PDB file of C-alpha atoms in Angstrom:
ATOM      1  CA  MET W   1      -6.615 -26.232  -5.911  1.00  0.00           C
ATOM      2  CA  GLU W   2      -4.472 -24.433  -3.300  1.00  0.00           C
ATOM      3  CA  GLU W   3      -2.727 -22.441  -6.010  1.00  0.00           C
ATOM      4  CA  LEU W   4      -6.071 -21.214  -7.301  1.00  0.00           C
ATOM      5  CA  GLY W   5      -7.189 -20.168  -3.806  1.00  0.00           C
ATOM      6  CA  THR W   6      -4.061 -18.255  -2.915  1.00  0.00           C
ATOM      7  CA  PRO W   7      -4.619 -15.160  -5.104  1.00  0.00           C
ATOM      8  CA  LYS W   8      -8.177 -14.751  -3.805  1.00  0.00           C
ATOM      9  CA  SER W   9      -6.960 -15.119  -0.211  1.00  0.00           C
ATOM     10  CA  SER W  10      -4.185 -12.554  -0.656  1.00  0.00           C
ATOM     11  CA  LYS W  11      -6.615 -10.151  -2.372  1.00  0.00           C
ATOM     12  CA  PHE W  12      -9.059 -10.512   0.522  1.00  0.00           C
ATOM     13  CA  ASN W  13      -6.264  -9.918   3.065  1.00  0.00           C
ATOM     14  CA  ALA W  14      -5.135  -6.823   1.162  1.00  0.00           C
ATOM     15  CA  LEU W  15      -8.677  -5.432   1.170  1.00  0.00           C
ATOM     16  CA  MET W  16      -8.953  -6.163   4.898  1.00  0.00           C
ATOM     17  CA  LEU W  17      -5.739  -4.207   5.508  1.00  0.00           C
ATOM     18  CA  TRP W  18      -7.089  -1.345   3.387  1.00  0.00           C
ATOM     19  CA  GLY W  19     -10.306  -1.333   5.434  1.00  0.00           C
ATOM     20  CA  LEU W  20      -8.324  -1.310   8.678  1.00  0.00           C
ATOM     21  CA  CYS W  21      -6.310   1.725   7.563  1.00  0.00           C
ATOM     22  CA  VAL W  22      -9.479   3.566   6.518  1.00  0.00           C
ATOM     23  CA  ALA W  23     -11.097   2.718   9.863  1.00  0.00           C
ATOM     24  CA  VAL W  24      -8.095   4.064  11.797  1.00  0.00           C
ATOM     25  CA  LEU W  25      -7.941   7.285   9.776  1.00  0.00           C
ATOM     26  CA  LEU W  26     -11.654   8.019   9.363  1.00  0.00           C
ATOM     27  CA  GLY W  27     -13.208   6.149  12.310  1.00  0.00           C
ATOM     28  CA  PRO W  28     -12.674   8.940  14.877  1.00  0.00           C
ATOM     29  CA  SER W  29     -14.105  11.482  12.428  1.00  0.00           C
ATOM     30  CA  VAL W  30     -17.198   9.317  11.980  1.00  0.00           C
ATOM     31  CA  LEU W  31     -17.489   9.130  15.786  1.00  0.00           C
ATOM     32  CA  VAL W  32     -17.362  12.940  15.991  1.00  0.00           C
ATOM     33  CA  TRP W  33     -20.141  13.218  13.420  1.00  0.00           C
ATOM     34  CA  THR W  34     -22.159  10.547  15.234  1.00  0.00           C
ATOM     35  CA  VAL W  35     -22.239  12.750  18.341  1.00  0.00           C
ATOM     36  CA  ARG W  36     -22.954  15.854  16.248  1.00  0.00           C
ATOM     37  CA  GLY W  37     -25.689  13.937  14.415  1.00  0.00           C
ATOM     38  CA  ALA W  38     -27.266  13.000  17.752  1.00  0.00           C
ATOM     39  CA  ALA W  39     -27.515  16.710  18.544  1.00  0.00           C
ATOM     40  CA  TYR W  40     -29.110  17.343  15.159  1.00  0.00           C
ATOM     41  CA  ALA W  41     -31.587  14.512  15.790  1.00  0.00           C
ATOM     42  CA  ALA W  42     -32.479  15.985  19.177  1.00  0.00           C
ATOM     43  CA  ASN W  43     -32.999  19.442  17.583  1.00  0.00           C
ATOM     44  CA  CYS W  44     -30.372  20.987  19.855  1.00  0.00           C
ATOM     45  CA  ALA W  45     -28.962  24.273  18.639  1.00  0.00           C
ATOM     46  CA  PRO W  46     -25.351  24.930  19.695  1.00  0.00           C
ATOM     47  CA  GLY W  47     -25.276  26.690  23.053  1.00  0.00           C
ATOM     48  CA  PRO W  48     -24.114  26.381  26.661  1.00  0.00           C
ATOM     49  CA  GLN W  49     -27.235  24.594  27.889  1.00  0.00           C
ATOM     50  CA  LEU W  50     -27.601  20.800  27.980  1.00  0.00           C
ATOM     51  CA  CYS W  51     -29.003  19.085  24.902  1.00  0.00           C
ATOM     52  CA  GLN W  52     -32.410  17.726  25.956  1.00  0.00           C
ATOM     53  CA  GLY W  53     -30.894  17.050  29.373  1.00  0.00           C
ATOM     54  CA  MET W  54     -27.916  15.201  27.862  1.00  0.00           C
ATOM     55  CA  PRO W  55     -24.327  16.472  28.228  1.00  0.00           C
ATOM     56  CA  LEU W  56     -23.481  15.886  24.569  1.00  0.00           C
ATOM     57  CA  GLY W  57     -20.690  18.442  24.796  1.00  0.00           C
ATOM     58  CA  GLY W  58     -18.550  16.023  26.811  1.00  0.00           C
ATOM     59  CA  GLY W  59     -19.047  13.279  24.243  1.00  0.00           C
ATOM     60  CA  LEU W  60     -18.159  15.645  21.412  1.00  0.00           C
ATOM     61  CA  ARG W  61     -15.063  16.848  23.263  1.00  0.00           C
ATOM     62  CA  ASP W  62     -13.833  13.287  23.874  1.00  0.00           C
ATOM     63  CA  ALA W  63     -14.508  12.271  20.261  1.00  0.00           C
ATOM     64  CA  LEU W  64     -12.626  15.339  19.030  1.00  0.00           C
ATOM     65  CA  ASP W  65      -9.685  14.553  21.335  1.00  0.00           C
ATOM     66  CA  LEU W  66      -9.466  11.091  19.773  1.00  0.00           C
ATOM     67  CA  ALA W  67      -9.769  12.482  16.250  1.00  0.00           C
ATOM     68  CA  TRP W  68      -7.120  15.173  16.766  1.00  0.00           C
ATOM     69  CA  SER W  69      -4.660  12.631  18.197  1.00  0.00           C
ATOM     70  CA  ILE W  70      -4.616  11.028  14.727  1.00  0.00           C
ATOM     71  CA  ASP W  71      -5.493  13.938  12.455  1.00  0.00           C
ATOM     72  CA  THR W  72      -2.777  16.298  13.698  1.00  0.00           C
ATOM     73  CA  ASN W  73      -0.019  13.675  13.339  1.00  0.00           C
ATOM     74  CA  MET W  74       1.305  13.868   9.782  1.00  0.00           C
ATOM     75  CA  THR W  75       3.273  10.627  10.198  1.00  0.00           C
ATOM     76  CA  ILE W  76       0.103   8.672  10.983  1.00  0.00           C
ATOM     77  CA  LEU W  77      -1.901  10.416   8.253  1.00  0.00           C
ATOM     78  CA  ILE W  78       0.612   9.933   5.452  1.00  0.00           C
ATOM     79  CA  GLY W  79       1.881   6.546   6.656  1.00  0.00           C
ATOM     80  CA  GLY W  80      -1.615   5.113   7.050  1.00  0.00           C
ATOM     81  CA  SER W  81      -2.632   6.448   3.638  1.00  0.00           C
ATOM     82  CA  ILE W  82       0.435   4.898   1.969  1.00  0.00           C
ATOM     83  CA  ILE W  83      -0.279   1.527   3.598  1.00  0.00           C
ATOM     84  CA  ALA W  84      -3.913   1.748   2.433  1.00  0.00           C
ATOM     85  CA  THR W  85      -2.721   2.616  -1.083  1.00  0.00           C
ATOM     86  CA  LEU W  86      -0.282  -0.295  -1.265  1.00  0.00           C
ATOM     87  CA  ALA W  87      -2.929  -2.668   0.109  1.00  0.00           C
ATOM     88  CA  ALA W  88      -5.347  -1.549  -2.622  1.00  0.00           C
ATOM     89  CA  PHE W  89      -2.628  -2.093  -5.226  1.00  0.00           C
ATOM     90  CA  PHE W  90      -2.021  -5.635  -3.935  1.00  0.00           C
ATOM     91  CA  ALA W  91      -5.777  -6.192  -4.259  1.00  0.00           C
ATOM     92  CA  ARG W  92      -5.411  -5.046  -7.910  1.00  0.00           C
ATOM     93  CA  LYS W  93      -7.513  -1.924  -7.386  1.00  0.00           C
ATOM     94  CA  PRO W  94      -5.276   0.911  -8.609  1.00  0.00           C
ATOM     95  CA  MET W  95      -8.030   3.548  -8.693  1.00  0.00           C
ATOM     96  CA  LEU W  96      -8.956   2.808  -5.080  1.00  0.00           C
ATOM     97  CA  GLY W  97      -5.294   3.016  -4.090  1.00  0.00           C
ATOM     98  CA  THR W  98      -4.742   6.318  -5.868  1.00  0.00           C
ATOM     99  CA  LEU W  99      -7.864   7.891  -4.353  1.00  0.00           C
ATOM    100  CA  SER W 100      -6.886   6.588  -0.914  1.00  0.00           C
ATOM    101  CA  LEU W 101      -3.589   8.446  -0.937  1.00  0.00           C
ATOM    102  CA  LEU W 102      -5.166  11.583  -2.362  1.00  0.00           C
ATOM    103  CA  LEU W 103      -8.270  11.822  -0.160  1.00  0.00           C
ATOM    104  CA  LEU W 104      -7.626  10.078   3.174  1.00  0.00           C
ATOM    105  CA  PRO W 105      -5.060  12.583   4.516  1.00  0.00           C
ATOM    106  CA  ILE W 106      -7.422  15.439   3.654  1.00  0.00           C
ATOM    107  CA  LEU W 107     -10.751  13.961   4.769  1.00  0.00           C
ATOM    108  CA  SER W 108      -9.388  12.773   8.098  1.00  0.00           C
ATOM    109  CA  PRO W 109      -8.755  16.262   9.571  1.00  0.00           C
ATOM    110  CA  VAL W 110     -11.392  18.129   7.542  1.00  0.00           C
ATOM    111  CA  LEU W 111     -14.383  16.109   8.792  1.00  0.00           C
ATOM    112  CA  PRO W 112     -13.846  16.955  12.496  1.00  0.00           C
ATOM    113  CA  MET W 113     -13.100  20.570  11.555  1.00  0.00           C
ATOM    114  CA  LEU W 114     -16.486  20.784   9.792  1.00  0.00           C
ATOM    115  CA  ALA W 115     -18.162  19.330  12.890  1.00  0.00           C
ATOM    116  CA  VAL W 116     -16.565  22.076  14.998  1.00  0.00           C
ATOM    117  CA  LEU W 117     -17.679  24.767  12.557  1.00  0.00           C
ATOM    118  CA  ALA W 118     -21.206  23.325  12.619  1.00  0.00           C
ATOM    119  CA  SER W 119     -21.213  23.479  16.446  1.00  0.00           C
ATOM    120  CA  ARG W 120     -20.092  27.080  16.943  1.00  0.00           C
ATOM    121  CA  TYR W 121     -22.281  29.876  18.227  1.00  0.00           C
ATOM    122  CA  PRO W 122     -21.545  33.601  18.826  1.00  0.00           C
ATOM    123  CA  ASP W 123     -20.035  33.187  22.328  1.00  0.00           C
ATOM    124  CA  CYS W 124     -17.932  30.170  21.285  1.00  0.00           C
ATOM    125  CA  PRO W 125     -14.524  31.351  20.001  1.00  0.00           C
ATOM    126  CA  VAL W 126     -12.266  29.234  17.807  1.00  0.00           C
ATOM    127  CA  SER W 127      -8.803  30.630  17.132  1.00  0.00           C
ATOM    128  CA  THR W 128      -5.297  29.461  16.314  1.00  0.00           C
ATOM    129  CA  ASP W 129      -4.027  31.337  19.391  1.00  0.00           C
ATOM    130  CA  GLY W 130      -6.239  29.262  21.697  1.00  0.00           C
ATOM    131  CA  ILE W 131      -7.763  32.356  23.275  1.00  0.00           C
ATOM    132  CA  GLY W 132     -11.154  31.997  24.911  1.00  0.00           C
ATOM    133  CA  SER W 133     -13.201  29.029  26.020  1.00  0.00           C
ATOM    134  CA  CYS W 134     -16.342  27.517  24.611  1.00  0.00           C
ATOM    135  CA  LEU W 135     -19.105  26.012  26.735  1.00  0.00           C
ATOM    136  CA  LEU W 136     -21.113  23.676  24.514  1.00  0.00           C
ATOM    137  CA  TRP W 137     -24.038  21.533  25.663  1.00  0.00           C
ATOM    138  CA  GLY W 138     -22.920  21.624  29.275  1.00  0.00           C
ATOM    139  CA  SER W 139     -19.188  20.978  28.774  1.00  0.00           C
ATOM    140  CA  GLN W 140     -16.098  23.108  28.307  1.00  0.00           C
ATOM    141  CA  MET W 141     -14.516  22.363  24.940  1.00  0.00           C
ATOM    142  CA  GLY W 142     -11.048  23.596  25.872  1.00  0.00           C
ATOM    143  CA  MET W 143      -8.441  23.234  23.122  1.00  0.00           C
ATOM    144  CA  THR W 144     -10.488  20.718  21.121  1.00  0.00           C
ATOM    145  CA  PHE W 145     -12.282  23.549  19.328  1.00  0.00           C
ATOM    146  CA  HIS W 146      -9.179  25.694  18.916  1.00  0.00           C
ATOM    147  CA  THR W 147      -7.334  22.803  17.241  1.00  0.00           C
ATOM    148  CA  ALA W 148      -9.818  22.997  14.363  1.00  0.00           C
ATOM    149  CA  ALA W 149      -8.461  26.438  13.493  1.00  0.00           C
ATOM    150  CA  GLY W 150      -5.073  24.883  12.636  1.00  0.00           C
ATOM    151  CA  VAL W 151      -6.397  22.227  10.244  1.00  0.00           C
ATOM    152  CA  GLN W 152      -5.908  24.493   7.242  1.00  0.00           C
ATOM    153  CA  ASP W 153      -2.197  24.813   8.060  1.00  0.00           C
ATOM    154  CA  ILE W 154      -1.883  21.027   8.404  1.00  0.00           C
ATOM    155  CA  ILE W 155      -3.428  20.475   4.970  1.00  0.00           C
ATOM    156  CA  TYR W 156      -1.249  23.146   3.346  1.00  0.00           C
ATOM    157  CA  ALA W 157       1.877  21.572   4.858  1.00  0.00           C
ATOM    158  CA  MET W 158       0.921  18.042   3.878  1.00  0.00           C
ATOM    159  CA  PHE W 159      -0.714  18.435   0.473  1.00  0.00           C
ATOM    160  CA  PRO W 160       2.461  18.878  -1.653  1.00  0.00           C
ATOM    161  CA  TYR W 161       3.865  15.607  -0.281  1.00  0.00           C
ATOM    162  CA  THR W 162       0.673  13.604  -0.622  1.00  0.00           C
ATOM    163  CA  PHE W 163      -0.012  14.971  -4.109  1.00  0.00           C
ATOM    164  CA  SER W 164       3.460  14.065  -5.402  1.00  0.00           C
ATOM    165  CA  LEU W 165       3.263  10.636  -3.754  1.00  0.00           C
ATOM    166  CA  THR W 166      -0.157  10.139  -5.341  1.00  0.00           C
ATOM    167  CA  LEU W 167       1.265  10.866  -8.783  1.00  0.00           C
ATOM    168  CA  MET W 168       4.239   8.534  -8.355  1.00  0.00           C
ATOM    169  CA  LEU W 169       2.431   5.644  -6.715  1.00  0.00           C
ATOM    170  CA  GLY W 170      -0.615   6.131  -8.942  1.00  0.00           C
ATOM    171  CA  LEU W 171       1.478   5.657 -12.088  1.00  0.00           C
ATOM    172  CA  LEU W 172       3.173   2.590 -10.611  1.00  0.00           C
ATOM    173  CA  GLY W 173      -0.203   1.224  -9.588  1.00  0.00           C
ATOM    174  CA  TRP W 174      -1.645   1.567 -13.077  1.00  0.00           C
ATOM    175  CA  PHE W 175       1.346  -0.243 -14.580  1.00  0.00           C
ATOM    176  CA  PHE W 176       1.755  -3.052 -12.061  1.00  0.00           C
ATOM    177  CA  ALA W 177      -1.543  -3.419 -10.198  1.00  0.00           C
ATOM    178  CA  ARG W 178      -4.192  -3.014 -12.869  1.00  0.00           C
ATOM    179  CA  PRO W 179      -6.538  -5.989 -13.133  1.00  0.00           C
ATOM    180  CA  ARG W 180      -5.197  -8.614 -15.477  1.00  0.00           C
ATOM    181  CA  GLU W 181      -7.310  -9.912 -18.262  1.00  0.00           C
ATOM    182  CA  HIS W 182      -7.529 -13.626 -18.814  1.00  0.00           C
ATOM    183  CA  ALA W 183      -4.000 -14.941 -18.542  1.00  0.00           C
ATOM    184  CA  PRO W 184      -2.788 -17.249 -21.302  1.00  0.00           C
ATOM    185  CA  PRO W 185      -2.787 -20.935 -20.388  1.00  0.00           C
ATOM    186  CA  HIS W 186       0.291 -22.260 -18.631  1.00  0.00           C
ATOM    187  CA  ALA W 187       2.909 -23.910 -20.872  1.00  0.00           C
ATOM    188  CA  MET W 188       2.260 -27.364 -19.377  1.00  0.00           C
ATOM    189  CA  ALA W 189      -1.482 -26.971 -19.979  1.00  0.00           C
ATOM    190  CA  GLN W 190      -0.819 -26.058 -23.618  1.00  0.00           C
ATOM    191  CA  MET W 191       1.396 -29.149 -24.068  1.00  0.00           C
ATOM    192  CA  ARG W 192      -1.256 -31.430 -22.547  1.00  0.00           C
ATOM    193  CA  ARG W 193      -3.872 -29.945 -24.845  1.00  0.00           C
ATOM    194  CA  MET W 194      -1.633 -30.574 -27.881  1.00  0.00           C
ATOM    195  CA  ILE W 195      -1.064 -34.196 -26.799  1.00  0.00           C
ATOM    196  CA  ASP W 196      -4.778 -34.730 -26.226  1.00  0.00           C
ATOM    197  CA  ASP W 197      -5.570 -33.279 -29.664  1.00  0.00           C
ATOM    198  CA  GLU W 198      -3.206 -35.757 -31.303  1.00  0.00           C
TER     199      GLU W 198
END
């Protein structure tokens, strides 16, 4: 009975590890969009004034700081995506693993960048040179908005590596991690069946 339970347990642990990697890479981006979504829900247009009396700008700035600490680090992005891919392969989900390595390093920095673009207004500059300051919903954004201007460069620098890794690991995953069909009975089970038939 323990032998039968082991594969299910290891598959569950692999999926848990995959979920942890996804949470680390995409969790801060979801937090950024949670704050931006709160501003949408309150019908607050981007501007220097408070959002319905709430300083949502400070919350957005802090969420962006957390997101950029992960999204601008290529080691964390690629390393976390590879771990998620291998975990999906151990769970015998090669398609999930391949998509993880292809999409996670791109979605992680792009989602906060889109939140910044959705929060700009005419007097709110965003530039790669870091020139100018943006006052949004009662808080100075500082470099958190300017960092979004460099996301395109991060993706261009990272994409050739992640794409080639996706091809290599994806092929290995399809060969070694694809779901097995019903395995043939064990040799001892076949012998017992032959003895019982006699």
